[in-house]
C-alpha cells in the first residue's frame, strides 16, 4: 500500500502498512488455524467395597480340645501399630500477575504530555503483543518507513510541527486480526487536523468510519477469501494524529475498524 505526502501543510502524505503480510499470513495460516486440544480423562478405580468373609466359629469339641492342650499363656506383648503418613494436599499454582505499565502521560485541552506510548490504544484482554507490550518509540527512520521513505518526508512532517511517533502491533485474542496503531505528535491541534485532511492512501477504496467524526478510511479486499485483506483508518484527537491498520483473512468488516478508531479517540481525549 502506498500513500502520498505533499510538500506543504494540507498536502497528502503517503503511507504504507508497517509490513507486508498478505501472502505470508495466508500461507502460514496464522489467522485461520485453531489449535486442537485433546481432552484426557483420568479414571480412578474405587476401593473394593465387598466385606471380608467371616471366619467360621469353632465347635464346642474343638474348643475343649484346645483348652486341654493349651499351656499357660505367655504375657502378651504390644503389637506396633503403623502410623499413617499424612498425604499432602495439592495447592493451586500461583499465577504470575501481568506486569504493570510504567509509561505515563497526561492530556489537557487536547495537548498531550509525557510518554506518547501511554496514549496507544490498550491491547484487549487475551491479545498478543508483537514486541514490547508498551509499544515502541519511533525513530525518524521508523517514521520515514511508514511513508515509503519518500524524499523530504521528515521536512514535510516538520512543517506540521512534528515532535515524535509511537507504534504498537498486536494480534487479537481470537487470532483473526492483526492490529497496528501508530501515533504522530504534532505542534498543535490545528496542525494535526490539517495533516489528517491531506492524508490519503492510493490504490484502496475509501470507506466511512462510524463513531469518529474526523476520521476517514480505506479498505483493500483480497483477490480470494483465503488471502489477507486490510483496512486503514486515519484521524486525530487534539495534537495527536492516529492511524490504525487492521489485517484479516478474507474481506474485512469495517465495523471492526470503526470500533477501534472510536476507542482510540476516546483514549486520547481522556488519557485513560
Coordinates of N, CA and C in Angstrom, one line a residue, residues 13 19 27 31 41 53 58 68 79 92 105 113 126 133 135 165 173 182 197 212 226 239 243-244 246 250 269:
X13 N 0.2 13.3 2.7 CA 1.4 12.5 3.0 C 1.1 11.0 2.6
X19 N 4.2 -3.6 7.5 CA 4.8 -4.7 7.0 C 3.9 -5.4 6.1
X27 N -0.3 -18.1 3.8 CA 0.4 -19.4 3.7 C 0.6 -20.0 5.1
X31 N -4.0 -16.7 10.7 CA -5.3 -16.2 11.1 C -6.4 -17.3 11.0
X41 N -9.1 -37.9 30.0 CA -9.8 -38.3 31.1 C -9.1 -39.4 31.9
X53 N -14.8 -62.2 54.1 CA -15.5 -63.4 54.5 C -15.3 -63.6 56.0
X58 N -15.5 -71.7 66.1 CA -15.1 -73.0 66.5 C -16.2 -73.8 67.1
X68 N -7.7 -78.1 76.7 CA -7.0 -79.2 77.4 C -5.5 -79.2 77.1
X79 N 1.8 -55.0 70.1 CA 2.0 -55.1 68.6 C 2.1 -53.6 68.1
X92 N -3.0 -24.8 44.8 CA -3.1 -24.1 43.5 C -1.7 -23.5 43.1
X105 N 1.4 9.5 31.0 CA 1.1 10.6 30.2 C -0.1 11.4 30.7
X113 N 1.0 15.4 26.9 CA 2.3 15.4 27.5 C 2.7 14.1 28.1
X126 N -6.4 -10.9 26.4 CA -6.1 -12.0 25.5 C -5.3 -11.7 24.3
X133 N 5.2 -4.8 25.2 CA 3.8 -4.6 25.4 C 3.4 -3.1 25.5
X135 N 4.6 -0.9 23.6 CA 4.8 -0.3 22.3 C 6.2 0.2 22.1
X165 N 6.9 10.0 17.4 CA 5.9 9.0 17.0 C 6.0 7.8 17.9
X173 N -7.2 -11.7 20.5 CA -7.3 -13.0 21.3 C -7.8 -14.1 20.4
X182 N -0.6 3.6 15.2 CA 0.6 4.5 15.0 C 0.1 5.9 15.4
X197 N -6.4 15.8 7.1 CA -7.2 16.2 5.9 C -6.4 15.9 4.6
X212 N -16.4 8.3 14.7 CA -15.3 9.1 14.7 C -15.4 10.2 13.7
X226 N -9.2 -16.7 0.9 CA -8.1 -17.3 1.6 C -6.9 -16.4 1.8
X239 N -3.6 17.3 19.6 CA -2.4 17.4 18.8 C -1.8 16.1 18.4
X243 N -3.3 6.5 13.3 CA -3.6 5.6 12.2 C -3.7 4.2 12.7
X244 N -4.8 3.5 12.3 CA -5.0 2.2 12.7 C -5.1 1.3 11.5
X246 N -5.6 -2.6 10.1 CA -6.2 -3.9 10.5 C -6.0 -4.9 9.3
X250 N -9.5 -12.8 4.5 CA -10.8 -12.5 3.7 C -11.1 -11.1 3.7
X269 N -8.6 11.4 24.2 CA -9.4 12.5 24.7 C -9.3 12.5 26.3

